Short mmCIF file of C-alpha atoms and ligand atoms in Angstrom, two decimals:
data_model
loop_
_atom_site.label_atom_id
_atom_site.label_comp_id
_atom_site.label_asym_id
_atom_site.label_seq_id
_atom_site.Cartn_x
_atom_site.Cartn_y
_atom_site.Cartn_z
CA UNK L 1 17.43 14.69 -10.75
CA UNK L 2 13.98 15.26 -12.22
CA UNK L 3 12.13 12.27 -13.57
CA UNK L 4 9.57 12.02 -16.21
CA UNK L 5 7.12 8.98 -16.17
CA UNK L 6 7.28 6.49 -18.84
CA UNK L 7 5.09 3.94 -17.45
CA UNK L 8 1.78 3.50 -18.80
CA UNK L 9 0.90 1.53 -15.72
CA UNK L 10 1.79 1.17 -12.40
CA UNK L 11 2.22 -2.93 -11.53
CA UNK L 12 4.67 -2.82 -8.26
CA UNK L 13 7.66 -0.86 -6.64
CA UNK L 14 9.99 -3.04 -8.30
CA UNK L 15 9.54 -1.56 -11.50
CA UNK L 16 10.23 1.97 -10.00
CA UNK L 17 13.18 4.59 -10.15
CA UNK L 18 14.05 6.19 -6.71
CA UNK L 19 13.57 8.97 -8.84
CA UNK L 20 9.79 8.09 -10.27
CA UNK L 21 9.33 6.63 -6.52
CA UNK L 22 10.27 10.70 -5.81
CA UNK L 23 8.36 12.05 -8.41
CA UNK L 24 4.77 10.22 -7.30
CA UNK L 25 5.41 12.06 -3.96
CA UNK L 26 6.13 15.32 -5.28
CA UNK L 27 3.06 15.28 -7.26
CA UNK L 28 0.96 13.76 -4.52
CA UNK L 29 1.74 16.63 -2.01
CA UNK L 30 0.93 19.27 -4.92
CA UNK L 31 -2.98 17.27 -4.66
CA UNK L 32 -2.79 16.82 -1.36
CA UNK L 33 -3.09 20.81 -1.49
CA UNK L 34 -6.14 20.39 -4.14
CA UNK L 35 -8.00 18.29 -0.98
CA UNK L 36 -7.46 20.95 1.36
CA UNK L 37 -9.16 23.78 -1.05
CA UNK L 38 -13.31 24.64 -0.28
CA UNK L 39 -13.74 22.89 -3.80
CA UNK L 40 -11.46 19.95 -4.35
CA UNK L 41 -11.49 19.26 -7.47
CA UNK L 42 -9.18 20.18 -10.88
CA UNK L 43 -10.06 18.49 -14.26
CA UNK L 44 -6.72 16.78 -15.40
CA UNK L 45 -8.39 13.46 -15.99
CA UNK L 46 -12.37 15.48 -17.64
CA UNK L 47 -12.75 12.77 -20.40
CA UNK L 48 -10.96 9.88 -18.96
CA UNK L 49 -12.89 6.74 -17.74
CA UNK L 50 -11.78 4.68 -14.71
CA UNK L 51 -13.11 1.14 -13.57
CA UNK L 52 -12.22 0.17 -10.47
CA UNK L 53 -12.39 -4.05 -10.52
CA UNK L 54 -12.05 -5.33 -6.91
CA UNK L 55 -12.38 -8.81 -7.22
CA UNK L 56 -11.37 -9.03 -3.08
CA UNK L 57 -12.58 -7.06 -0.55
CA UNK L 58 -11.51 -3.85 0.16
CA UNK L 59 -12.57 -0.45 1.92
CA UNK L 60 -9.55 1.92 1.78
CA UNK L 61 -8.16 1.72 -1.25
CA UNK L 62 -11.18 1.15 -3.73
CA UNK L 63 -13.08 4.37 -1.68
CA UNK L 64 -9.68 6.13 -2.05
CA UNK L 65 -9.40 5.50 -5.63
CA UNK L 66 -12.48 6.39 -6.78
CA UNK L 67 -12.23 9.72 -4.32
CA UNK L 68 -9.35 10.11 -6.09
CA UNK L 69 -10.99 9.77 -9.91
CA UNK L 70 -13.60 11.99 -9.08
CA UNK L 71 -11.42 14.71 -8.01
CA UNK L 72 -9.01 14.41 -10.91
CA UNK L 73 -12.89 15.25 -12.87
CA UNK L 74 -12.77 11.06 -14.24
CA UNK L 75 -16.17 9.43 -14.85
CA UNK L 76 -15.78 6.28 -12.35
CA UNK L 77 -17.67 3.00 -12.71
CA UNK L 78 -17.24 0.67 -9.67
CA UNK L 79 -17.37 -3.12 -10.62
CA UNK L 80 -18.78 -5.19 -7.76
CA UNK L 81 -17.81 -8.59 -8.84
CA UNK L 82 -20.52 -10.35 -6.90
CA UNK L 83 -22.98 -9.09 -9.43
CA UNK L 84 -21.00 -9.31 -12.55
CA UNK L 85 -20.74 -12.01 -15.52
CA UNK L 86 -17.74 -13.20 -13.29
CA UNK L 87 -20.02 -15.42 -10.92
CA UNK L 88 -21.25 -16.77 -14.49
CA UNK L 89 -17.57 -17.99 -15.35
CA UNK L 90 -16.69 -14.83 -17.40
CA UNK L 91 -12.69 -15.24 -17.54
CA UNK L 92 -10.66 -12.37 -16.21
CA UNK L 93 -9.36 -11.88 -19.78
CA UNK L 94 -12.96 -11.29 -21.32
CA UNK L 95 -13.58 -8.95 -18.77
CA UNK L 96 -11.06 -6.86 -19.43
CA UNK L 97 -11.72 -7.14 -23.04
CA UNK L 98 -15.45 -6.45 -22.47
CA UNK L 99 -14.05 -3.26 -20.48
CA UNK L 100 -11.74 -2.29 -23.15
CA UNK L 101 -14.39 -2.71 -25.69
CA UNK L 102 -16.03 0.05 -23.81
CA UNK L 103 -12.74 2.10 -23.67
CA UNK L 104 -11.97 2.23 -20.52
CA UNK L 105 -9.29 4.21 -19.98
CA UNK L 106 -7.28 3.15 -16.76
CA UNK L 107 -7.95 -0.37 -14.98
CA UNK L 108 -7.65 0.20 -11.23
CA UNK L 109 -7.30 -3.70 -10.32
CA UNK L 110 -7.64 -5.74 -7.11
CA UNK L 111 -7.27 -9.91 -7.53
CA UNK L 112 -6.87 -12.67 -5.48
CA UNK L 113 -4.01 -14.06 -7.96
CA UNK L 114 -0.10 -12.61 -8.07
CA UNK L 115 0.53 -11.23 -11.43
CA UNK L 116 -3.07 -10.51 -12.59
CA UNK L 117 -2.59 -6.38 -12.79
CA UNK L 118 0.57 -7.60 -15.35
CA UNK L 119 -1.90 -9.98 -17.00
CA UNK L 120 -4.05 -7.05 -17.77
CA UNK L 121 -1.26 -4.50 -18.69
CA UNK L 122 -0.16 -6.65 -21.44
CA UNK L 123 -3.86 -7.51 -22.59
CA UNK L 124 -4.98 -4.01 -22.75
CA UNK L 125 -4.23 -0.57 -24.22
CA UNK L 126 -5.82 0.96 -21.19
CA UNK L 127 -3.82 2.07 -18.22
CA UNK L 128 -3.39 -0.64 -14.99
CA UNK L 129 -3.04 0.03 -12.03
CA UNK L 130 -2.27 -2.64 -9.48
CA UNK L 131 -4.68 -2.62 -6.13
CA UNK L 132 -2.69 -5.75 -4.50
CA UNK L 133 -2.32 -8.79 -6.44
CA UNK L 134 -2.58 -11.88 -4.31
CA UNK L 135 0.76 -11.59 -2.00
CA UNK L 136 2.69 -9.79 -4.51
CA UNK L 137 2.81 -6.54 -4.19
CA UNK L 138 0.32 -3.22 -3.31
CA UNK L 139 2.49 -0.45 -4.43
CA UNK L 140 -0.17 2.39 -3.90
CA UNK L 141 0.11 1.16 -0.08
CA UNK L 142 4.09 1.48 -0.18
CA UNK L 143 3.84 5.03 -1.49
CA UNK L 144 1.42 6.49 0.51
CA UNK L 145 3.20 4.71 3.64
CA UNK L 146 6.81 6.72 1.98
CA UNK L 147 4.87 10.02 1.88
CA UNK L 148 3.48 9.75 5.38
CA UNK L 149 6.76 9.12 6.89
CA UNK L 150 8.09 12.07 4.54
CA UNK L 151 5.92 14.22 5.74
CA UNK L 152 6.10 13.39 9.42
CA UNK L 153 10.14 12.50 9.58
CA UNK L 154 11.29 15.01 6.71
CA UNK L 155 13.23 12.09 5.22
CA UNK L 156 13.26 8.33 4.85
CA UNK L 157 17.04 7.70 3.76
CA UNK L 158 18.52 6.15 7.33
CA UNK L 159 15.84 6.12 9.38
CA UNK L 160 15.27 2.61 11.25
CA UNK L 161 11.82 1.23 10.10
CA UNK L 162 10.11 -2.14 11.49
CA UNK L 163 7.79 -4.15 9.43
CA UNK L 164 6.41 -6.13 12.24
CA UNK L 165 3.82 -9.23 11.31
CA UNK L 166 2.73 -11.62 8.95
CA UNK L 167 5.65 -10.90 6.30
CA UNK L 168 5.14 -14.12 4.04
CA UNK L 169 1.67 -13.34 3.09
CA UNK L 170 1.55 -9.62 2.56
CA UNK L 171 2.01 -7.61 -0.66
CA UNK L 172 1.91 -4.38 2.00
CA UNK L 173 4.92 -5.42 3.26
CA UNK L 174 6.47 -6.61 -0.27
CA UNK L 175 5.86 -3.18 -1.50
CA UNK L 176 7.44 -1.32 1.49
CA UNK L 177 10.42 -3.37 1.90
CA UNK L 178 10.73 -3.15 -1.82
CA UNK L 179 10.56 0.89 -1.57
CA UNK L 180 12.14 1.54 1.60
CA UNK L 181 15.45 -0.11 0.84
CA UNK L 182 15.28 1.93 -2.84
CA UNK L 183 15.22 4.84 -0.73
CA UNK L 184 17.49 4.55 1.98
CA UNK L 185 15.73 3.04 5.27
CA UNK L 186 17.11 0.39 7.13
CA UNK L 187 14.34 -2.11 6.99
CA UNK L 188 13.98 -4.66 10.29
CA UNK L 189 11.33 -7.59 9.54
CA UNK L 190 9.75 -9.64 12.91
CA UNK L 191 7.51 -12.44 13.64
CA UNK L 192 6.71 -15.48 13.84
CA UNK L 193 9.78 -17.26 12.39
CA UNK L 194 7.04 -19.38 9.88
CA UNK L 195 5.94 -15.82 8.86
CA UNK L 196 9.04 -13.90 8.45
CA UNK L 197 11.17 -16.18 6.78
CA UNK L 198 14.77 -15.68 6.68
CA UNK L 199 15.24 -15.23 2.73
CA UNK L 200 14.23 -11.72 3.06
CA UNK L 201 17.38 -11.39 3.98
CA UNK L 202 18.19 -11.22 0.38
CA UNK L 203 16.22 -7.78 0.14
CA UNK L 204 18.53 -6.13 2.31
CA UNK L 205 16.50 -6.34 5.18
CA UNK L 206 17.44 -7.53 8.99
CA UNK L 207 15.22 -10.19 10.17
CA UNK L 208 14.40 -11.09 13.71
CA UNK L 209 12.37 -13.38 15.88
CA UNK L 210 13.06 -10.67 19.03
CA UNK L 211 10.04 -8.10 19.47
CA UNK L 212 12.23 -6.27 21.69
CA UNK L 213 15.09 -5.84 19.60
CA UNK L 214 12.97 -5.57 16.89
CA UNK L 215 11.63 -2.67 18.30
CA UNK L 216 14.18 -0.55 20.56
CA UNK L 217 15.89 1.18 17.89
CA UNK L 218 12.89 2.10 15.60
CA UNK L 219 11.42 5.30 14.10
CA UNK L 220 8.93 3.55 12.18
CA UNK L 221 6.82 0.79 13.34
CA UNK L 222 4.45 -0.72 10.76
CA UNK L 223 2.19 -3.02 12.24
CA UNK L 224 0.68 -5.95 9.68
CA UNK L 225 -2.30 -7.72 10.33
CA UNK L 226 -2.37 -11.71 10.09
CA UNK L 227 -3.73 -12.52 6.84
CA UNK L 228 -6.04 -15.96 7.93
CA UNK L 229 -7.35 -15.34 3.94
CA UNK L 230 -4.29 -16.62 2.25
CA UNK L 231 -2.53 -18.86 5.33
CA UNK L 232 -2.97 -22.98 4.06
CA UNK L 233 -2.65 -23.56 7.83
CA UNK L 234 -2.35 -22.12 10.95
CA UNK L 235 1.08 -20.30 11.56
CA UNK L 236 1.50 -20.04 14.97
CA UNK L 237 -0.53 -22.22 17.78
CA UNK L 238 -3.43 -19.18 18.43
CA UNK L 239 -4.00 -15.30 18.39
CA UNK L 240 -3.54 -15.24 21.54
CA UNK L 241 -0.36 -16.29 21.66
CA UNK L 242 0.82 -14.11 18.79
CA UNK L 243 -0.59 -11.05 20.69
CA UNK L 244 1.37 -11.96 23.55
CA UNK L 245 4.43 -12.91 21.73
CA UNK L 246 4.18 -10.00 19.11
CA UNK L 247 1.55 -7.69 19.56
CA UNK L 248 2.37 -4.19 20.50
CA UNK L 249 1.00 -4.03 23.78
CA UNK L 250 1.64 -0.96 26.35
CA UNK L 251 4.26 -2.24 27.91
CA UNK L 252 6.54 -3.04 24.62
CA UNK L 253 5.09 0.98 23.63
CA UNK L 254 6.41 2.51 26.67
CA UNK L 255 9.96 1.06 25.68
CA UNK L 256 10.37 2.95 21.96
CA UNK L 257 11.61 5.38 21.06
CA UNK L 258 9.57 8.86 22.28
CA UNK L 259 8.94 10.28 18.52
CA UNK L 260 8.86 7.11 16.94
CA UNK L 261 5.75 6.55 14.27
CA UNK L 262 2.92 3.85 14.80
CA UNK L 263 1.76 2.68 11.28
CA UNK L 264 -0.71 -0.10 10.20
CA UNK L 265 -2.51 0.07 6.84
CA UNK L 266 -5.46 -1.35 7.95
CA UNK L 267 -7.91 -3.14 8.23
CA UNK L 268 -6.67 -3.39 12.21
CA UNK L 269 -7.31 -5.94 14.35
CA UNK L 270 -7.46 -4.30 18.01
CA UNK L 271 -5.99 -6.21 20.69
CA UNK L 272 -4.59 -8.50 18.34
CA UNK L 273 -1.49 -6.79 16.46
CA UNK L 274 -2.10 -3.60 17.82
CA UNK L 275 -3.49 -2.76 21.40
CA UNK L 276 -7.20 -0.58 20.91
CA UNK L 277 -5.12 2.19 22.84
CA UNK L 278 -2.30 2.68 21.01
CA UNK L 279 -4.13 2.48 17.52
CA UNK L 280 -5.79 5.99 18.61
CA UNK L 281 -3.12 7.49 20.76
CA UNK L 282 -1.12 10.55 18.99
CA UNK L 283 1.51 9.10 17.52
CA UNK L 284 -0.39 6.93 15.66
CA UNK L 285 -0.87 7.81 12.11
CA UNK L 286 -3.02 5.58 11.03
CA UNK L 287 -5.82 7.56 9.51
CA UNK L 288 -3.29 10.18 8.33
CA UNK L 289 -2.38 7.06 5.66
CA UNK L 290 -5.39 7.06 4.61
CA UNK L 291 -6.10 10.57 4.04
CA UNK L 292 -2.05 10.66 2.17
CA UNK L 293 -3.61 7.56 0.04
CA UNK L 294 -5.94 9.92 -1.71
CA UNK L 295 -3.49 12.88 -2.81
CA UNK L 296 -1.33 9.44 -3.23
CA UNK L 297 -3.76 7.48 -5.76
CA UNK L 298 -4.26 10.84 -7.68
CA UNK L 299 -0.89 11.19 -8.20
CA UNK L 300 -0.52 7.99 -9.50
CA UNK L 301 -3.88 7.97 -12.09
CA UNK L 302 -2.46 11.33 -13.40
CA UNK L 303 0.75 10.68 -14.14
CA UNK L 304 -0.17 7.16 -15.90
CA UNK L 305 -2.78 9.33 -17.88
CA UNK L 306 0.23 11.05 -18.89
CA UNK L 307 0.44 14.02 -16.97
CA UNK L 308 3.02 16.82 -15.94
CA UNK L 309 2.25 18.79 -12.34
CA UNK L 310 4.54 21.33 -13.86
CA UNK L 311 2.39 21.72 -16.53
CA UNK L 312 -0.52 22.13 -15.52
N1 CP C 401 -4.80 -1.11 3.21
C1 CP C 401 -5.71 -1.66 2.39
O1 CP C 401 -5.37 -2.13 1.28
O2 CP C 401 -6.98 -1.64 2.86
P1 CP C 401 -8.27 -2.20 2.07
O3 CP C 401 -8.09 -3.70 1.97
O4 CP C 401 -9.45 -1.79 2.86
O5 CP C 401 -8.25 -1.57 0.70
#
């Protein structure tokens, strides 16, 4: 079934149809096509503004979203929080209002704080999209994750994927679990057992504290990194440890299966969760992410601007 979108923003997976979830991929391989062309850029979004408002770090997805504004023909302004009225005590909400005062039409949002991109999406008139909200959720990240194993594996429904890391603190792996199940995957979660607690069991995932069984049986292996930013206290006695217990090392890579995916979406730690090695080695498509996140992230800012790829 074809879907239309009704959403004027896009705030998490949850929220999502398998059939919108479909739709977003659709139209991101049509501008994954527009990247490949000598001039890569179409003017669905001439006329629109976009501010992207990272108010925590990030490389990836704020490049990748203003990348993706600029190709879609958006004027882009790029809030770096460090010099705004923010460091003055400027509220969140007067921000937004300051930014809506200058109409601003879509909100790409990154904050430290679960629920701030719904915050904004009642506020404003403009359109939000959610960059990761605390350890909530990063939905951009789930959906360019789905269109890389798509692409690679032809299909998601059935296909064994392992979300291997620091579960409790990650909106990356919120998003995916969130998505994959919607769509089919059987969804393994390992760890540390204080990282990967057992009430994701409730999402329809299998959770175990055994890398090896964690691991035989995969076609996807998603590799998280440990997030020290938002752990109250260490989780597990040292990183050393953790490598050794649950790092994917050569040994535990020589054991899966022989076209099984390596995934991670980055920042990597090498030689922590992932071995330096195995991050660059072929089946690793790592940077292939990243390059899907673009045609990914323009999908998503034109069809909350209210566009139709068979339209246009
Ligand atoms: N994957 C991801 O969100 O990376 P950044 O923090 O660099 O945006």
């Amino acid at each position: 079934m074809k879907a239309d979108w009704r959403h004027k923003d896009l705030l998490g997976i949850q929220e999502l149809s398998v059939e919108e979830i479909n739709l977003v991929l659709d139209t991101a391989a049509a501008f994954k096509e527009v990247g490949e062309r000598t001039v890569k850029k179409v003017p669905s979004l001439r006329g629109k503004t976009l501010v992207n408002l990272f108010i925590e770090p990030s490389t990836r997805t704020r490049t990748s979203f203003e990348l993706a504004a600029k190709r879609l023909s958006a004027d882009v302004i790029n809030i770096n929080t460090t010099a705004s009225s923010l460091v003055k005590g400027e509220t969140l909400k007067d921000t937004a209002l300051n930014l809506q005062a200058l109409n601003a039409d879509i909100i790409v949002i990154r904050h430290s704080a679960a629920g701030a991109a719904h915050f904004l999406a009642r506020l404003l008139k403009a359109s939000i999209v959610n960059a990761g909200d605390g350890a909530h959720e990063h939905p951009t990240q789930a959906l360019l994750d789905a269109y890389t194993i798509r692409e690679k594996r032809g299909r998601i429904e059935g296909l064994n994927v392992t979300i291997l890391g620091d579960i409790l603190y990650s909106r990356v792996a919120r998003s995916n679990i969130l998505l994959l199940t919607k769509l089919g995957a059987h969804v393994t979660l390992a760890g540390p057992s204080t990282l990967v607690p057992r009430v994701f069991e409730q999402f329809g995932c299998r959770v175990t504290y055994d890398i090896e069984e964690a691991i035989r049986d995969a076609d996807v292996i998603n590799l998280l990194r440990i997030q020290h930013e938002r752990q109250r206290k260490t989780m597990f006695p040292s990183i050393g440890e953790y490598t050794a217990m649950f790092g994917l090392n050569k040994e535990r890579f020589a054991r899966l299966k022989p076209d099984s995916l390596i995934m991670h979406p980055g920042p990597i730690n090498r030689g922590v969760e992932i071995d330096s090695d195995i991050a660059d080695c072929e089946r690793s498509v790592i940077l292939e992410q990243v390059t899907n996140g673009l045609a990914v992230r323009m999908a998503v800012l034109f069809l909350c601007a209210g566009g139709n790829i068979s339209e246009s």
